[in-house]
Amino acid sequence: MLSRATINHWLCEHDPRRLEELWAEADRTRSAWVGDAVHLRGLIEVSNHCVRACHYCGIRAENAGVTRYRLTHEQVMTAARAALAFGCGTVVLQAGEDRGLSAGAVAAMIRGIKALGDIAVTLSLGERSDVEFAQWRAAGADRYLLRIETSNETLYRAVHPPRGRQPSERKAMLARLRALGYAIGSGVLVGLPGQTWSDLADDIVFLEERALDMIGVGPFIAHPATPLGAQPAEAGGTEQVPADELTTCKVMALARLACPWANIPSTTALSALDPERGRESGLKRGANVVMPNFTPLPYRAFYEIYPGKAACGDEPDRVAERLKDRITRLGRPIAAGRGDAVRPVESAPVCA
Ligand code: SAM
C-alpha cells in the first residue's frame, strides 16, 4: 500500500539523481509482476463522432472544424486482421461517444474480431448504457477503458459537462463494468488546467483503491479549438500541476507501485511531448504496453484529440515496425498472447 506521504514525497521530488530511485523501483516492480516482455495492443479509432463537450478534447461535439468519420465493419475487420498479423494479442476499439455507432454494430465487430483467433478485445467507447455494456460483454468483449480524467469532482464537472440531465458518473460506471465481468481500466490527465498537486495525489490513491487492471496516464496537451486550449485556466501559483513528461512519468511510476499487476501503456501523448524518447521513458518507468495505431491512414488525421497526435502516424506497418525496433533496442522482448492482468485475490477493490 502506497502511503499518502510516499506519493507526496515523489510528486514533490525534482532532483534527477534521487528520482532515479523511483524509476528503478517502478522498473523492478514491473519486471517482477508483469515481466519484461512488452505487450502490443492494436488501436483502431472506429469513429470520431462525439456527443460530448469535454473542454480538453479536440473531437468534442462543438468543434465544427473536425471532418467526422465512422469506419465500416469491413474497415474495422481489415485493421484488426493487420493488428493480429503484426503480433498484437489485443485489439482496442476506441471512439468518441458516438450514438451512430449502434450497440449491434459494435457487437458484430467484437464477434468478428474474436473469430479471428485468441485475441482480446478492449473497448474505449465512453459512457454508454448498462444494457449496451452487457450486450458487448456477451458478444465477447474482455476489457473496458474509461478514464476518470481527474478524481477532483469539481474540476471533473467543470471540464467534462454532463449530457443533458444525465450525470456523468464514471467511477460508478467502472464498478458496474467490473461487475459485468470486464477487466477495467481507467486513468487521468496530468496537468489539466486547475489540477493541483493534492488532486494528483488523490488520483493515485484512486487508482490504488480501485485495484485497476489497466491504467492509462497521459499529459494534457492543449488543443486550440477547445475551451481549455483557447483560454487556459490555472490553479493558483505553484499549485498548478505541469503537463510535462517528468510529471507524467512520476504518475506512471507511482501507478505501477499502486497496482503492480496492472497493464500500463506508455501512451502516445507521452511520445507526442517527446518523439525521441517519450515512449522509451514510459517503458523504463513502469509501463509494459504500447499501442500501435492500426486506424486506416486516411482517417488518422481526423482523430485529433490533441495537436500533433496525427504526426505520430505513418504507414501503419512502417510505424509499427519501428516501434518494435525501439522496444527490442531497450532489451525488452515483444510479448506473445493476450496479456491479461492477473490481479491477486487479496487486492479487494473499493466499490463506487
Ligand atoms: N470517448 C471515449 C472516452 O471519453 O472515454 C474514448 C475516447 S477519448 C478521446 C480518450 C481519451 O483521450 C480521454 O479519456 C482523454 O484522457 C484523452 N484526451 C482527450 N483530449 C486530450 C488532450 N487534449 N490531451 C491529452 N489527452 C486527451
CSV table of C-alpha atoms and ligand atoms in Angstrom, one decimal:
chain,number,residue,atom,x,y,z
A,1,MET,CA,0.0,0.0,0.0
A,2,LEU,CA,1.4,3.4,-1.0
A,3,SER,CA,1.2,5.9,1.7
A,4,ARG,CA,0.0,9.4,1.0
A,5,ALA,CA,3.4,10.6,2.4
A,6,THR,CA,5.2,8.5,-0.2
A,7,ILE,CA,3.1,9.8,-3.0
A,8,ASN,CA,3.6,13.4,-1.9
A,9,HIS,CA,7.3,12.8,-1.5
A,10,TRP,CA,7.8,11.6,-5.0
A,11,LEU,CA,5.4,14.2,-6.6
A,12,CYS,CA,7.5,16.9,-4.9
A,13,GLU,CA,10.9,15.5,-5.8
A,14,HIS,CA,12.8,17.2,-8.6
A,15,ASP,CA,16.3,16.1,-8.1
A,16,PRO,CA,17.1,13.8,-11.1
A,17,ARG,CA,19.5,11.7,-9.1
A,18,ARG,CA,17.0,11.0,-6.3
A,19,LEU,CA,14.3,10.4,-8.9
A,20,GLU,CA,16.4,7.5,-10.3
A,21,GLU,CA,15.3,5.6,-7.2
A,22,LEU,CA,11.7,5.9,-8.1
A,23,TRP,CA,12.3,4.9,-11.7
A,24,ALA,CA,14.3,1.9,-10.6
A,25,GLU,CA,11.7,0.8,-8.1
A,26,ALA,CA,8.9,1.1,-10.7
A,27,ASP,CA,11.0,-0.8,-13.2
A,28,ARG,CA,11.9,-3.6,-10.7
A,29,THR,CA,8.2,-3.9,-9.7
A,30,ARG,CA,7.1,-4.0,-13.4
A,31,SER,CA,9.7,-6.7,-14.1
A,32,ALA,CA,8.8,-8.8,-11.0
A,33,TRP,CA,5.0,-8.6,-11.5
A,34,VAL,CA,4.3,-8.5,-15.3
A,35,GLY,CA,7.7,-9.5,-16.7
A,36,ASP,CA,10.0,-7.8,-19.2
A,37,ALA,CA,8.0,-8.5,-22.4
A,38,VAL,CA,6.1,-5.6,-23.9
A,39,HIS,CA,2.5,-6.2,-25.0
A,40,LEU,CA,1.2,-4.8,-28.2
A,41,ARG,CA,-2.4,-3.5,-28.3
A,42,GLY,CA,-3.6,-2.7,-31.8
A,43,LEU,CA,-5.6,0.6,-31.6
A,44,ILE,CA,-8.4,1.1,-34.0
A,45,GLU,CA,-10.1,4.6,-33.8
A,46,VAL,CA,-13.5,3.5,-35.0
A,47,SER,CA,-15.3,6.8,-35.1
A,48,ASN,CA,-14.6,10.5,-34.2
A,49,HIS,CA,-18.2,11.5,-33.9
A,50,CYS,CA,-18.9,12.6,-30.4
A,51,VAL,CA,-21.9,13.9,-28.5
A,52,ARG,CA,-19.8,15.2,-25.6
A,53,ALA,CA,-18.4,18.7,-25.0
A,54,CYS,CA,-15.3,17.8,-23.0
A,55,HIS,CA,-13.3,21.0,-22.6
A,56,TYR,CA,-10.0,19.3,-23.2
A,57,CYS,CA,-10.8,17.2,-26.3
A,58,GLY,CA,-10.3,18.1,-29.9
A,59,ILE,CA,-13.1,15.9,-31.2
A,60,ARG,CA,-15.7,17.4,-28.9
A,61,ALA,CA,-19.1,17.9,-30.5
A,62,GLU,CA,-18.8,21.7,-30.7
A,63,ASN,CA,-15.6,21.6,-32.8
A,64,ALA,CA,-17.1,22.2,-36.3
A,65,GLY,CA,-13.6,22.1,-37.8
A,66,VAL,CA,-13.4,18.3,-37.5
A,67,THR,CA,-14.1,16.1,-40.5
A,68,ARG,CA,-16.2,13.4,-39.0
A,69,TYR,CA,-15.9,9.7,-40.0
A,70,ARG,CA,-17.1,6.3,-38.8
A,71,LEU,CA,-15.4,3.2,-40.1
A,72,THR,CA,-17.4,0.4,-41.7
A,73,HIS,CA,-17.5,-3.1,-40.3
A,74,GLU,CA,-15.2,-4.2,-43.1
A,75,GLN,CA,-12.6,-1.4,-42.4
A,76,VAL,CA,-12.5,-2.4,-38.8
A,77,MET,CA,-12.0,-6.1,-39.7
A,78,THR,CA,-9.2,-5.3,-42.1
A,79,ALA,CA,-7.5,-3.2,-39.4
A,80,ALA,CA,-8.0,-6.0,-36.8
A,81,ARG,CA,-6.5,-8.6,-39.2
A,82,ALA,CA,-3.5,-6.3,-39.7
A,83,ALA,CA,-3.1,-5.9,-35.9
A,84,LEU,CA,-3.3,-9.7,-35.4
A,85,ALA,CA,-0.8,-10.4,-38.2
A,86,PHE,CA,1.6,-7.9,-36.6
A,87,GLY,CA,1.6,-9.7,-33.3
A,88,CYS,CA,-1.0,-7.8,-31.3
A,89,GLY,CA,-2.7,-10.0,-28.7
A,90,THR,CA,-5.4,-7.4,-28.1
A,91,VAL,CA,-7.4,-5.1,-30.3
A,92,VAL,CA,-8.6,-1.8,-28.8
A,93,LEU,CA,-11.7,-0.3,-30.3
A,94,GLN,CA,-11.8,3.4,-29.4
A,95,ALA,CA,-14.2,6.2,-30.4
A,96,GLY,CA,-15.8,9.4,-29.4
A,97,GLU,CA,-19.1,8.9,-27.7
A,98,ASP,CA,-21.0,8.2,-30.9
A,99,ARG,CA,-24.7,7.3,-30.8
A,100,GLY,CA,-24.4,6.4,-34.5
A,101,LEU,CA,-22.2,3.6,-33.5
A,102,SER,CA,-25.0,1.3,-32.6
A,103,ALA,CA,-24.7,-1.4,-29.9
A,104,GLY,CA,-25.5,-4.0,-32.6
A,105,ALA,CA,-22.8,-2.8,-34.9
A,106,VAL,CA,-20.2,-2.8,-32.1
A,107,ALA,CA,-21.3,-6.3,-31.0
A,108,ALA,CA,-20.8,-7.5,-34.6
A,109,MET,CA,-17.3,-6.0,-34.7
A,110,ILE,CA,-16.5,-7.8,-31.4
A,111,ARG,CA,-17.7,-11.1,-32.6
A,112,GLY,CA,-15.9,-10.7,-35.9
A,113,ILE,CA,-12.6,-9.9,-34.2
A,114,LYS,CA,-12.9,-12.7,-31.6
A,115,ALA,CA,-13.5,-15.2,-34.5
A,116,LEU,CA,-10.0,-14.2,-35.9
A,117,GLY,CA,-8.2,-16.1,-33.1
A,118,ASP,CA,-7.2,-16.0,-29.5
A,119,ILE,CA,-7.3,-12.2,-29.3
A,120,ALA,CA,-8.7,-10.0,-26.5
A,121,VAL,CA,-11.0,-7.0,-27.3
A,122,THR,CA,-10.8,-3.9,-25.3
A,123,LEU,CA,-13.5,-1.2,-25.7
A,124,SER,CA,-13.0,2.5,-25.1
A,125,LEU,CA,-16.3,4.0,-26.3
A,126,GLY,CA,-17.1,6.4,-23.5
A,127,GLU,CA,-20.2,6.4,-21.3
A,128,ARG,CA,-22.9,4.0,-22.7
A,129,SER,CA,-25.8,2.3,-21.1
A,130,ASP,CA,-25.5,-0.8,-18.9
A,131,VAL,CA,-27.6,-2.7,-21.4
A,132,GLU,CA,-25.0,-1.9,-24.1
A,133,PHE,CA,-22.2,-2.8,-21.8
A,134,ALA,CA,-23.9,-6.2,-21.1
A,135,GLN,CA,-24.5,-6.8,-24.8
A,136,TRP,CA,-20.9,-6.2,-25.7
A,137,ARG,CA,-19.7,-8.4,-22.9
A,138,ALA,CA,-21.9,-11.2,-24.1
A,139,ALA,CA,-20.5,-10.7,-27.6
A,140,GLY,CA,-17.0,-11.4,-26.2
A,141,ALA,CA,-15.5,-8.0,-25.2
A,142,ASP,CA,-12.9,-8.6,-22.5
A,143,ARG,CA,-11.9,-5.2,-21.1
A,144,TYR,CA,-13.3,-1.6,-20.9
A,145,LEU,CA,-11.2,1.6,-20.6
A,146,LEU,CA,-12.9,4.6,-19.1
A,147,ARG,CA,-10.6,7.3,-17.7
A,148,ILE,CA,-11.9,9.4,-14.9
A,149,GLU,CA,-9.6,12.2,-16.1
A,150,THR,CA,-9.3,13.6,-12.6
A,151,SER,CA,-10.6,12.5,-9.2
A,152,ASN,CA,-11.4,16.1,-8.2
A,153,GLU,CA,-15.2,16.1,-8.7
A,154,THR,CA,-15.5,19.9,-9.1
A,155,LEU,CA,-12.7,20.0,-11.7
A,156,TYR,CA,-14.2,17.0,-13.5
A,157,ARG,CA,-17.6,18.6,-13.7
A,158,ALA,CA,-16.1,21.8,-15.0
A,159,VAL,CA,-14.1,20.1,-17.8
A,160,HIS,CA,-16.5,17.2,-18.6
A,161,PRO,CA,-20.0,18.6,-18.8
A,162,PRO,CA,-22.8,16.1,-18.3
A,163,ARG,CA,-25.0,15.4,-21.3
A,164,GLY,CA,-28.5,16.9,-20.7
A,165,ARG,CA,-29.7,15.8,-17.3
A,166,GLN,CA,-27.8,12.6,-17.3
A,167,PRO,CA,-25.0,12.9,-14.7
A,168,SER,CA,-21.5,11.8,-15.7
A,169,GLU,CA,-20.6,9.2,-13.1
A,170,ARG,CA,-17.6,7.3,-14.5
A,171,LYS,CA,-16.5,5.9,-11.1
A,172,ALA,CA,-19.8,4.2,-10.6
A,173,MET,CA,-19.8,3.0,-14.2
A,174,LEU,CA,-16.4,1.4,-13.7
A,175,ALA,CA,-17.8,-0.6,-10.7
A,176,ARG,CA,-20.7,-1.8,-12.9
A,177,LEU,CA,-18.4,-2.7,-15.7
A,178,ARG,CA,-16.3,-4.8,-13.3
A,179,ALA,CA,-19.5,-6.5,-12.0
A,180,LEU,CA,-20.3,-7.4,-15.6
A,181,GLY,CA,-17.0,-9.3,-15.8
A,182,TYR,CA,-14.9,-6.8,-17.7
A,183,ALA,CA,-11.3,-6.2,-16.8
A,184,ILE,CA,-11.4,-2.5,-16.1
A,185,GLY,CA,-9.0,0.3,-16.9
A,186,SER,CA,-9.0,4.0,-16.0
A,187,GLY,CA,-6.6,6.8,-15.6
A,188,VAL,CA,-6.1,10.5,-15.5
A,189,LEU,CA,-4.8,13.5,-17.5
A,190,VAL,CA,-1.7,15.1,-16.0
A,191,GLY,CA,-1.6,18.9,-15.9
A,192,LEU,CA,-5.3,19.7,-16.6
A,193,PRO,CA,-5.6,23.4,-16.0
A,194,GLY,CA,-6.8,23.8,-12.4
A,195,GLN,CA,-5.4,20.5,-11.3
A,196,THR,CA,-3.4,20.8,-8.1
A,197,TRP,CA,-0.6,18.5,-6.6
A,198,SER,CA,-3.1,17.4,-4.0
A,199,ASP,CA,-5.6,16.4,-6.7
A,200,LEU,CA,-2.9,14.4,-8.4
A,201,ALA,CA,-2.0,12.6,-5.2
A,202,ASP,CA,-5.8,11.8,-4.8
A,203,ASP,CA,-5.7,10.5,-8.4
A,204,ILE,CA,-3.0,8.0,-7.4
A,205,VAL,CA,-4.9,6.9,-4.3
A,206,PHE,CA,-8.0,6.4,-6.5
A,207,LEU,CA,-6.0,4.1,-8.9
A,208,GLU,CA,-4.8,2.1,-5.9
A,209,GLU,CA,-8.2,1.8,-4.2
A,210,ARG,CA,-9.9,0.6,-7.4
A,211,ALA,CA,-7.2,-2.1,-7.9
A,212,LEU,CA,-7.4,-1.4,-11.7
A,213,ASP,CA,-6.4,-4.0,-14.3
A,214,MET,CA,-5.3,-1.2,-16.7
A,215,ILE,CA,-4.0,2.3,-16.1
A,216,GLY,CA,-3.7,5.0,-18.8
A,217,VAL,CA,-1.9,8.1,-17.8
A,218,GLY,CA,-1.1,10.9,-20.3
A,219,PRO,CA,-0.2,14.6,-20.2
A,220,PHE,CA,-2.9,17.1,-21.1
A,221,ILE,CA,-2.0,18.7,-24.4
A,222,ALA,CA,-3.9,21.9,-25.2
A,223,HIS,CA,-6.0,21.8,-28.4
A,224,PRO,CA,-6.6,25.3,-29.7
A,225,ALA,CA,-10.2,24.5,-30.8
A,226,THR,CA,-11.2,23.7,-27.3
A,227,PRO,CA,-12.2,25.9,-24.3
A,228,LEU,CA,-9.0,24.8,-22.4
A,229,GLY,CA,-6.8,25.4,-25.4
A,230,ALA,CA,-8.2,28.8,-26.2
A,231,GLN,CA,-8.1,30.1,-22.6
A,232,PRO,CA,-6.1,28.0,-20.2
A,233,ALA,CA,-7.2,28.5,-16.6
A,234,GLU,CA,-4.7,27.7,-13.9
A,235,ALA,CA,-4.8,26.7,-10.3
A,236,GLY,CA,-3.1,29.3,-8.1
A,237,GLY,CA,0.7,29.8,-8.2
A,238,THR,CA,2.9,26.8,-7.7
A,239,GLU,CA,-0.2,24.6,-7.1
A,240,GLN,CA,-0.8,24.0,-10.8
A,241,VAL,CA,0.4,20.6,-12.0
A,242,PRO,CA,2.6,21.0,-15.1
A,243,ALA,CA,1.5,18.9,-18.1
A,244,ASP,CA,5.1,17.7,-18.7
A,245,GLU,CA,6.9,14.5,-19.3
A,246,LEU,CA,8.6,14.4,-15.9
A,247,THR,CA,5.3,14.6,-14.0
A,248,THR,CA,3.6,12.1,-16.3
A,249,CYS,CA,6.4,9.6,-15.7
A,250,LYS,CA,6.2,10.2,-11.9
A,251,VAL,CA,2.4,9.3,-12.1
A,252,MET,CA,3.1,6.3,-14.3
A,253,ALA,CA,5.8,5.0,-11.9
A,254,LEU,CA,3.6,5.6,-8.9
A,255,ALA,CA,0.7,3.8,-10.7
A,256,ARG,CA,3.0,0.8,-11.2
A,257,LEU,CA,3.7,0.8,-7.4
A,258,ALA,CA,0.0,1.2,-6.6
A,259,CYS,CA,-1.2,-1.6,-8.9
A,260,PRO,CA,1.8,-3.8,-9.6
A,261,TRP,CA,-0.2,-6.3,-11.7
A,262,ALA,CA,-1.7,-3.7,-14.0
A,263,ASN,CA,-1.1,-3.3,-17.7
A,264,ILE,CA,0.2,0.2,-18.2
A,265,PRO,CA,0.7,1.7,-21.6
A,266,SER,CA,3.5,4.1,-22.5
A,267,THR,CA,1.0,6.5,-24.0
A,268,THR,CA,1.0,8.2,-27.4
A,269,ALA,CA,0.5,11.5,-25.7
A,270,LEU,CA,3.8,11.0,-23.9
A,271,SER,CA,5.6,10.3,-27.2
A,272,ALA,CA,3.8,13.4,-28.7
A,273,LEU,CA,5.6,15.5,-26.0
A,274,ASP,CA,8.9,13.9,-26.7
A,275,PRO,CA,9.0,12.0,-30.0
A,276,GLU,CA,12.6,10.9,-29.5
A,277,ARG,CA,12.5,9.4,-26.0
A,278,GLY,CA,8.9,9.7,-24.7
A,279,ARG,CA,7.8,6.1,-25.5
A,280,GLU,CA,11.1,4.7,-24.0
A,281,SER,CA,10.9,6.8,-20.9
A,282,GLY,CA,7.5,5.3,-20.1
A,283,LEU,CA,8.7,1.8,-20.7
A,284,LYS,CA,11.6,2.3,-18.4
A,285,ARG,CA,9.5,3.9,-15.7
A,286,GLY,CA,6.7,1.3,-15.1
A,287,ALA,CA,4.9,0.8,-18.4
A,288,ASN,CA,4.6,-2.6,-20.1
A,289,VAL,CA,2.3,-1.9,-23.0
A,290,VAL,CA,2.4,0.0,-26.3
A,291,MET,CA,-0.5,0.7,-28.6
A,292,PRO,CA,0.5,0.8,-32.3
A,293,ASN,CA,-2.2,2.5,-34.3
A,294,PHE,CA,-4.0,0.5,-37.0
A,295,THR,CA,-6.6,3.1,-37.9
A,296,PRO,CA,-6.7,3.3,-41.7
A,297,LEU,CA,-4.3,6.1,-42.7
A,298,PRO,CA,-6.8,8.4,-44.4
A,299,TYR,CA,-8.7,8.8,-41.1
A,300,ARG,CA,-5.8,9.2,-38.7
A,301,ALA,CA,-5.6,13.0,-39.0
A,302,PHE,CA,-9.3,13.3,-38.2
A,303,TYR,CA,-8.9,11.7,-34.8
A,304,GLU,CA,-7.0,14.7,-33.5
A,305,ILE,CA,-7.8,14.8,-29.8
A,306,TYR,CA,-4.7,17.0,-29.3
A,307,PRO,CA,-2.4,18.7,-31.8
A,308,GLY,CA,0.5,16.6,-33.0
A,309,LYS,CA,-1.3,13.3,-32.5
A,310,ALA,CA,-1.7,12.6,-36.2
A,311,ALA,CA,2.0,13.3,-36.7
A,312,CYS,CA,2.7,10.1,-34.8
A,313,GLY,CA,1.0,8.5,-37.9
A,314,ASP,CA,2.7,7.0,-40.9
A,315,GLU,CA,2.1,3.9,-42.9
A,316,PRO,CA,0.7,1.6,-40.1
A,317,ASP,CA,3.2,-1.1,-41.0
A,318,ARG,CA,6.3,1.1,-41.0
A,319,VAL,CA,5.5,2.9,-37.8
A,320,ALA,CA,4.6,-0.2,-36.0
A,321,GLU,CA,7.8,-1.9,-37.3
A,322,ARG,CA,9.9,1.0,-35.9
A,323,LEU,CA,8.1,0.7,-32.6
A,324,LYS,CA,9.1,-3.0,-32.4
A,325,ASP,CA,12.7,-2.0,-33.1
A,326,ARG,CA,12.7,0.6,-30.4
A,327,ILE,CA,11.3,-1.9,-27.9
A,328,THR,CA,13.9,-4.5,-28.7
A,329,ARG,CA,16.7,-1.9,-28.5
A,330,LEU,CA,15.6,-1.4,-24.9
A,331,GLY,CA,16.4,-5.0,-24.3
A,332,ARG,CA,12.8,-5.9,-23.9
A,333,PRO,CA,11.2,-8.8,-25.8
A,334,ILE,CA,7.8,-8.5,-27.6
A,335,ALA,CA,5.1,-10.4,-25.7
A,336,ALA,CA,3.1,-13.1,-27.3
A,337,GLY,CA,-0.6,-13.7,-26.3
A,338,ARG,CA,-3.3,-11.6,-24.9
A,339,GLY,CA,-1.5,-10.3,-21.8
A,340,ASP,CA,-4.4,-10.3,-19.4
A,341,ALA,CA,-3.8,-8.7,-16.0
A,342,VAL,CA,-3.6,-11.1,-13.1
A,343,ARG,CA,-4.9,-9.3,-10.1
A,344,PRO,CA,-4.1,-11.1,-6.8
A,345,VAL,CA,-7.2,-12.2,-4.9
A,346,GLU,CA,-6.3,-10.3,-1.8
A,347,SER,CA,-6.5,-6.9,-3.7
A,348,ALA,CA,-10.0,-6.0,-2.7
A,349,PRO,CA,-11.2,-3.1,-4.8
A,350,VAL,CA,-13.2,-0.3,-3.3
A,351,CYS,CA,-16.6,-0.2,-4.9
A,352,ALA,CA,-18.2,3.1,-6.1
B,1,SAM,N1,-14.8,8.7,-25.8
B,1,SAM,C1,-14.1,7.8,-25.0
B,1,SAM,C2,-14.0,8.4,-23.6
B,1,SAM,O1,-14.3,9.5,-23.4
B,1,SAM,O2,-13.6,7.6,-22.8
B,1,SAM,C3,-12.8,7.4,-25.6
B,1,SAM,C4,-12.1,8.4,-26.5
B,1,SAM,S1,-11.4,9.8,-25.6
B,1,SAM,C5,-10.8,10.8,-26.9
B,1,SAM,C6,-9.9,9.0,-25.0
B,1,SAM,C7,-9.0,9.8,-24.0
B,1,SAM,O3,-8.3,10.9,-24.8
B,1,SAM,C8,-9.7,10.6,-23.0
B,1,SAM,O4,-10.0,9.7,-21.9
B,1,SAM,C9,-8.7,11.7,-22.6
B,1,SAM,O5,-8.0,11.3,-21.4
B,1,SAM,C10,-7.8,11.7,-23.8
B,1,SAM,N2,-7.7,13.1,-24.3
B,1,SAM,C11,-8.7,13.8,-24.8
B,1,SAM,N3,-8.2,15.1,-25.1
B,1,SAM,C12,-6.9,15.1,-24.7
B,1,SAM,C13,-5.9,16.2,-24.7
B,1,SAM,N4,-6.2,17.4,-25.1
B,1,SAM,N5,-4.7,15.9,-24.3
B,1,SAM,C14,-4.4,14.6,-23.8
B,1,SAM,N6,-5.3,13.6,-23.8
B,1,SAM,C15,-6.6,13.9,-24.2
